[in-house]
Short mmCIF file of N, CA, C and O in Angstrom, two decimals:
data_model
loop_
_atom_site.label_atom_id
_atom_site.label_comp_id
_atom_site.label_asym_id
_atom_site.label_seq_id
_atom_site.Cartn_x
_atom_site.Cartn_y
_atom_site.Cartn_z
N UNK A 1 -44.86 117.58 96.26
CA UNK A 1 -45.73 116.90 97.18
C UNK A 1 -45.83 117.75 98.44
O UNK A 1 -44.89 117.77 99.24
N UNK A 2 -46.94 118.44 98.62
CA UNK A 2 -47.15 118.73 100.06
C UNK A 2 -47.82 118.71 100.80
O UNK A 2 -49.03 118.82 100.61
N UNK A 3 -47.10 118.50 102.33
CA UNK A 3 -47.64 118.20 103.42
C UNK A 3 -48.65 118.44 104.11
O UNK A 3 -48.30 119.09 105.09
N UNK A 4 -49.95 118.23 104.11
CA UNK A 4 -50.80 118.83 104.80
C UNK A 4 -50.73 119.70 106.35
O UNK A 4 -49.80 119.44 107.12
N UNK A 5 -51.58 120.55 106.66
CA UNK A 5 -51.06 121.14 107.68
C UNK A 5 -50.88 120.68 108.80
O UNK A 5 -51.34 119.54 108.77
N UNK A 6 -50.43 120.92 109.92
CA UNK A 6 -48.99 121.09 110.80
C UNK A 6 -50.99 120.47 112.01
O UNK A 6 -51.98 121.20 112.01
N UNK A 7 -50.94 119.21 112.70
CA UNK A 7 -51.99 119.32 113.28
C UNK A 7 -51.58 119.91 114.98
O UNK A 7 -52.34 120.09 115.93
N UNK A 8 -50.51 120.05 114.91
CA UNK A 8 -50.11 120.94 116.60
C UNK A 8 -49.61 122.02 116.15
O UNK A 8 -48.79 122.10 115.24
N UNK A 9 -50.24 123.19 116.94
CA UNK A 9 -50.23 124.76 117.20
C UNK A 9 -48.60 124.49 117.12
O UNK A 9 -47.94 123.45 117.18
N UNK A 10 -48.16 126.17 116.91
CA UNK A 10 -47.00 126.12 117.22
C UNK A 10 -46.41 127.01 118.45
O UNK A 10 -47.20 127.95 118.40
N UNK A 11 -45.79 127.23 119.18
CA UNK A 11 -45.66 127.77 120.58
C UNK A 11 -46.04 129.37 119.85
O UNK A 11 -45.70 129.98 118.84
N UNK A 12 -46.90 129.57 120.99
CA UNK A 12 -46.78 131.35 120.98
C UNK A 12 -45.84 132.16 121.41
O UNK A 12 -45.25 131.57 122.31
N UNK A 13 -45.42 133.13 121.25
CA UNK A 13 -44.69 134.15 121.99
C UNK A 13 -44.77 134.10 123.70
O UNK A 13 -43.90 134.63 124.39
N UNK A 14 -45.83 133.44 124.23
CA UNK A 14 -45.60 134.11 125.44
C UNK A 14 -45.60 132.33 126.05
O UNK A 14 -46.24 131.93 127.02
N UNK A 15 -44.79 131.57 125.24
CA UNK A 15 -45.00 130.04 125.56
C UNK A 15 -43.62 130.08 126.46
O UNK A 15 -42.70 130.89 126.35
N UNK A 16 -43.72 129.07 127.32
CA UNK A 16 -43.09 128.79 128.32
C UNK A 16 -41.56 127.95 127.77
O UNK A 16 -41.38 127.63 126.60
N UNK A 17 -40.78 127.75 128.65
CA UNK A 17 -39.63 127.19 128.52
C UNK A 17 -39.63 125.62 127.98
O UNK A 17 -39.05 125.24 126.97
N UNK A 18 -40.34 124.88 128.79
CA UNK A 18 -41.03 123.52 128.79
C UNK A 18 -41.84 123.31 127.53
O UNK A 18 -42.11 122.15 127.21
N UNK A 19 -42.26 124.28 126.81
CA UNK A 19 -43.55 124.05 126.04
C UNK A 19 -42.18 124.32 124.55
O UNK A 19 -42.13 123.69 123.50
N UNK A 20 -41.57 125.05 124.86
CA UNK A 20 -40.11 125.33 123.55
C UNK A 20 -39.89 123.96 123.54
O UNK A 20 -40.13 123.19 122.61
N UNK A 21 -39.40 123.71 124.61
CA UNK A 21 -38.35 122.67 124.54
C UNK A 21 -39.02 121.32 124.03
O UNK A 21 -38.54 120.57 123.18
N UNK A 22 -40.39 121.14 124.81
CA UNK A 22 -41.16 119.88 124.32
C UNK A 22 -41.26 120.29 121.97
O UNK A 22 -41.15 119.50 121.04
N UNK A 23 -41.40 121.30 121.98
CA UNK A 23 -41.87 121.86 120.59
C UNK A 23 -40.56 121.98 119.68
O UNK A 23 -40.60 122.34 118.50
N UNK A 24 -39.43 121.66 120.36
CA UNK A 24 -38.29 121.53 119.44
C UNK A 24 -38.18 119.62 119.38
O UNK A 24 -38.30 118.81 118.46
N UNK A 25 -37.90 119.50 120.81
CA UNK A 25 -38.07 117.55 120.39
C UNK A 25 -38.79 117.21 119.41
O UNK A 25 -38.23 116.51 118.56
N UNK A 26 -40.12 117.56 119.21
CA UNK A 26 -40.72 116.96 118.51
C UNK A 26 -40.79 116.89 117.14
O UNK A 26 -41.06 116.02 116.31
N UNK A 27 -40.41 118.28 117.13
CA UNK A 27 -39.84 118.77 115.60
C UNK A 27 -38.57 117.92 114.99
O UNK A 27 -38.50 117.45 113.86
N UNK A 28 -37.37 117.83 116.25
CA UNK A 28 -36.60 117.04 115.75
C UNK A 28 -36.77 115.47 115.53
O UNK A 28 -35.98 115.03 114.69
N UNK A 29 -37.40 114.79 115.96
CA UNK A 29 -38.05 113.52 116.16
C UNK A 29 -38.67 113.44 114.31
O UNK A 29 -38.34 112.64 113.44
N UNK A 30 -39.73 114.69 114.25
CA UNK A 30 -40.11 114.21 113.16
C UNK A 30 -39.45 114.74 111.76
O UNK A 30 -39.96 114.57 110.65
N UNK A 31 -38.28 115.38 111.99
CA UNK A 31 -37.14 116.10 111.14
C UNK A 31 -36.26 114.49 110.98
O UNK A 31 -35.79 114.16 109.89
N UNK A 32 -36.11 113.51 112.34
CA UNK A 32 -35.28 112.42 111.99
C UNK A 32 -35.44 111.49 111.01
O UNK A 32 -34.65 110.90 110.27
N UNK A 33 -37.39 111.46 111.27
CA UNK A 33 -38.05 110.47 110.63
C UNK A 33 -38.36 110.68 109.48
O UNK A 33 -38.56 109.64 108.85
N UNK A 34 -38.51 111.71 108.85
CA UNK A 34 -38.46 112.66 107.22
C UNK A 34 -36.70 112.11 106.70
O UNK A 34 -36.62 111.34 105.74
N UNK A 35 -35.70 112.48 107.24
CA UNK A 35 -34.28 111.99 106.65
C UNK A 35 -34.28 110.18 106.81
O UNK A 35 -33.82 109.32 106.06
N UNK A 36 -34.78 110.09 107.73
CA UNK A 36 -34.85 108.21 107.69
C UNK A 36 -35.48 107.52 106.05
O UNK A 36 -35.04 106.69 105.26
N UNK A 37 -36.37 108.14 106.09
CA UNK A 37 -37.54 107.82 105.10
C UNK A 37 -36.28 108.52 103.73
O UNK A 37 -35.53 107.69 103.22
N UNK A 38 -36.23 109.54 103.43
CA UNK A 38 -35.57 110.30 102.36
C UNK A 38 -34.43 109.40 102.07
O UNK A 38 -34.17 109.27 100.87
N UNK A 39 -33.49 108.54 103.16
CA UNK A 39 -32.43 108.07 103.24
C UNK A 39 -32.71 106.95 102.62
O UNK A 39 -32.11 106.54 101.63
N UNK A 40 -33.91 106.26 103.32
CA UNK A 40 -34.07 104.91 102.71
C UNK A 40 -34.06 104.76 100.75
O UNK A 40 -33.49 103.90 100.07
N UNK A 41 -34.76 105.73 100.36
CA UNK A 41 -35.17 106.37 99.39
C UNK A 41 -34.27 106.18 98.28
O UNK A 41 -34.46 105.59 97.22
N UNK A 42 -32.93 106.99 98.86
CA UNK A 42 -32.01 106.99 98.29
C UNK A 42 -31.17 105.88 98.18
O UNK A 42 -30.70 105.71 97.05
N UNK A 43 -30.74 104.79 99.37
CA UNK A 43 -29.98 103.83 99.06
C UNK A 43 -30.51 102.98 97.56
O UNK A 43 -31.54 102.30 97.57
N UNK A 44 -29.73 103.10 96.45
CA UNK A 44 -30.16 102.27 95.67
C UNK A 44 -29.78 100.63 95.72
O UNK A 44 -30.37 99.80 95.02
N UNK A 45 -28.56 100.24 96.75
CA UNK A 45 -28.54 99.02 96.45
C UNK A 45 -29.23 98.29 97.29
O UNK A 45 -29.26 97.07 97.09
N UNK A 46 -29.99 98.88 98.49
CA UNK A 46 -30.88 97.94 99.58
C UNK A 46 -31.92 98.08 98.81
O UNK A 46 -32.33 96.93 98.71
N UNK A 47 -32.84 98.98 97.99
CA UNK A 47 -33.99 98.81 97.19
C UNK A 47 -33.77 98.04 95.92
O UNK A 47 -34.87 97.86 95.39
N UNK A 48 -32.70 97.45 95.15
CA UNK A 48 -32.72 96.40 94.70
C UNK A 48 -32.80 95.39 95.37
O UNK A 48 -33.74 94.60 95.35
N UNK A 49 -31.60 95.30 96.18
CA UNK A 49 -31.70 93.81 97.27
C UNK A 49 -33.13 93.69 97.75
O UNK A 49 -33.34 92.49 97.97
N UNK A 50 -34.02 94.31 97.96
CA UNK A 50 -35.72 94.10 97.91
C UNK A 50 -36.39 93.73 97.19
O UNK A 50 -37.29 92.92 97.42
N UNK A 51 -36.06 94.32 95.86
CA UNK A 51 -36.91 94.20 94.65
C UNK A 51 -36.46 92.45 94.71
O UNK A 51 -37.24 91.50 94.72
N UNK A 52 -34.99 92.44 94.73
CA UNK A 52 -34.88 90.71 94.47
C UNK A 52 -35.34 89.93 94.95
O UNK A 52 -35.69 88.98 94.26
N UNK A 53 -35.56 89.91 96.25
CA UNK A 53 -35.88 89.20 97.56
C UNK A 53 -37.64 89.27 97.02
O UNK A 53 -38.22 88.19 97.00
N UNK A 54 -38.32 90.32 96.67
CA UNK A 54 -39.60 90.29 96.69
C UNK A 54 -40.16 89.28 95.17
O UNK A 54 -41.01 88.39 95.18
N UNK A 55 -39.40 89.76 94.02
CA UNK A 55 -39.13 88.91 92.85
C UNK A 55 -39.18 87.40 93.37
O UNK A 55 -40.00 86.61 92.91
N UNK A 56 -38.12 86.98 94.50
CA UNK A 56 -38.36 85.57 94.67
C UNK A 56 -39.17 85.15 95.16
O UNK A 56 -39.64 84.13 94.66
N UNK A 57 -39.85 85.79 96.56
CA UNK A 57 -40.46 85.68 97.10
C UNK A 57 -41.98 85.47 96.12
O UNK A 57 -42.80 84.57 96.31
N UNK A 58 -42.06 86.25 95.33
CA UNK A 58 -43.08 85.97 94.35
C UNK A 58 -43.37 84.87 93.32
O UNK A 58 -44.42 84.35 92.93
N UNK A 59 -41.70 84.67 92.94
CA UNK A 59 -41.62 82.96 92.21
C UNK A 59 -42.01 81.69 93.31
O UNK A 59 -42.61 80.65 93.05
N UNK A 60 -41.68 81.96 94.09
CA UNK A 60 -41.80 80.47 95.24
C UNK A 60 -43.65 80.54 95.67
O UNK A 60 -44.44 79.64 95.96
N UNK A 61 -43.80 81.82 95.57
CA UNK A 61 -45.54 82.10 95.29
C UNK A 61 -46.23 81.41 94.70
O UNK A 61 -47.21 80.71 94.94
N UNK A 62 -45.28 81.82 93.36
CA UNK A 62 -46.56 81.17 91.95
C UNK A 62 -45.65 80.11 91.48
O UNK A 62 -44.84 80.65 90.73
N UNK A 63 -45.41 78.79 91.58
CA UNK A 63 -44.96 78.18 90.63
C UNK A 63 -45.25 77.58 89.44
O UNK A 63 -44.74 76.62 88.86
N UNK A 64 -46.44 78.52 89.09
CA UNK A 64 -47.40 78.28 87.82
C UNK A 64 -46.62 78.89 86.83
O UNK A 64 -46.34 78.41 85.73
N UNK A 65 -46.26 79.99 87.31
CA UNK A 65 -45.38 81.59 86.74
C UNK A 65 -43.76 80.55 86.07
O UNK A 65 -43.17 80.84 85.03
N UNK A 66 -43.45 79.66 86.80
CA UNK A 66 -41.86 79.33 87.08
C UNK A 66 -42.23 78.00 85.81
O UNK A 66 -41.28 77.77 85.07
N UNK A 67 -43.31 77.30 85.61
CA UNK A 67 -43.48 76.28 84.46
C UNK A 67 -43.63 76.90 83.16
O UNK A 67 -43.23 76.36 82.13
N UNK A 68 -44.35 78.29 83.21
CA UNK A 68 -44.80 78.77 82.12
C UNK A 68 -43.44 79.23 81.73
O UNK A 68 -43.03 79.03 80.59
N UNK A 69 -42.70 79.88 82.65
CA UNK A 69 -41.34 80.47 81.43
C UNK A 69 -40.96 79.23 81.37
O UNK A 69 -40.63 79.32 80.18
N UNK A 70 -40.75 78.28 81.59
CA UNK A 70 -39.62 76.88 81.18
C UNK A 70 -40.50 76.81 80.65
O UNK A 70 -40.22 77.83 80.03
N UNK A 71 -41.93 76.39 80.04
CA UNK A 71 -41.98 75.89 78.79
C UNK A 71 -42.17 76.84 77.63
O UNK A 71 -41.93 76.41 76.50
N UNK A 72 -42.61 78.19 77.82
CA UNK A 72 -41.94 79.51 76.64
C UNK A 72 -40.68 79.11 76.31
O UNK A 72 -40.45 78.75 75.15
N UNK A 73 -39.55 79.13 77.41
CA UNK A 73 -38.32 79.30 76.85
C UNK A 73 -37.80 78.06 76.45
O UNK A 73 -36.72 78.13 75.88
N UNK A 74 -38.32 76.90 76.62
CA UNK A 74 -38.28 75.21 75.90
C UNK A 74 -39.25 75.28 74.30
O UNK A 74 -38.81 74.64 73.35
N UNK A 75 -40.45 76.03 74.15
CA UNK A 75 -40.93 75.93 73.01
C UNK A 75 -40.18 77.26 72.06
O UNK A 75 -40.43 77.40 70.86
N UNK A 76 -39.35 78.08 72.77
CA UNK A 76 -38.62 79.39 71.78
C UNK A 76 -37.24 78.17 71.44
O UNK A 76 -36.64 78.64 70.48
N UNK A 77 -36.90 77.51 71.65
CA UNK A 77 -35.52 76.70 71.27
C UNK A 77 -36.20 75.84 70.63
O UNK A 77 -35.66 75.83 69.53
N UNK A 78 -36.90 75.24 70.61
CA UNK A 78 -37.60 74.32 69.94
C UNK A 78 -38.09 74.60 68.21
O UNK A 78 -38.49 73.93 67.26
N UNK A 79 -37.75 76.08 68.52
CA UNK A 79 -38.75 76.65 67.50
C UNK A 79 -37.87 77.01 66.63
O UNK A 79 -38.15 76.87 65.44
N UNK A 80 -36.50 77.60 67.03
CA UNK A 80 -35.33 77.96 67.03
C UNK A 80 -34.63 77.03 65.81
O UNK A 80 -34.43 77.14 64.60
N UNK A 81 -34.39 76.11 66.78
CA UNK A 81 -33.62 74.38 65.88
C UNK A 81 -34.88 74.05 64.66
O UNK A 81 -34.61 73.96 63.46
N UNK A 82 -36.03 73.91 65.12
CA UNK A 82 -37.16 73.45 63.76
C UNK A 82 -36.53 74.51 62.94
O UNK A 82 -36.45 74.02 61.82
N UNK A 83 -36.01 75.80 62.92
CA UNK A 83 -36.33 76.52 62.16
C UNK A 83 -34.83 76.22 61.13
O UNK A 83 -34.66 75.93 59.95
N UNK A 84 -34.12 76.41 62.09
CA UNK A 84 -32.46 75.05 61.72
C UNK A 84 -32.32 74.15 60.44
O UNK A 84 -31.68 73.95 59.41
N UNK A 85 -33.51 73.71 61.31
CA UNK A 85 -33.33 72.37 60.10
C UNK A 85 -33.96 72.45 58.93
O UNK A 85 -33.72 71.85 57.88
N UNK A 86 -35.06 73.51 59.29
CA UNK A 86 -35.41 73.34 57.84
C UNK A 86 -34.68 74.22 56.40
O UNK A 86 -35.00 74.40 55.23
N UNK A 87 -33.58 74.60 57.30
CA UNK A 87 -32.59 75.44 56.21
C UNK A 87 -31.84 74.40 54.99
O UNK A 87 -31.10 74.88 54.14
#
């Protein structure tokens, strides 16, 4: 994946003290925010703890979603035992 180009010049040779120094902050600022992002990335157990939270957040959404598996998983037992008995 790469970054499109760089939209601030980068100091010239004959750039001033002030103009370095502003041109390293900024670099580091957005060097922090590249490892923030990369970091997040990597934690795998806060991007589950999301996925879950968003999962619920999505059941309490739809509780259309939350009848349909209870009655799938009420007509798969149902279907289960009929099949039982007729042994």
């Amino acid at each position: 994946m790469a970054a499109g180009p760089d939209p601030r010049p980068e100091p010239g040779p004959d750039a001033g003290i002030a103009e370095l120094q502003a041109d390293i902050e900024q670099t580091r600022g957005e060097l922090g925010a590249t490892v923030g992002a990369l970091s997040d990335k990597l934690d795998v157990k806060a991007r589950a703890r999301q996925a879950v939270a968003d999962a619920k957040q999505n059941a309490k959404s739809r509780p259309a979603v939350q009848v349909g598996a209870l009655l799938a998983a009420g007509a798969g037992i149902g279907l289960v035992v009929w099949l039982r008995r007729r042994r």
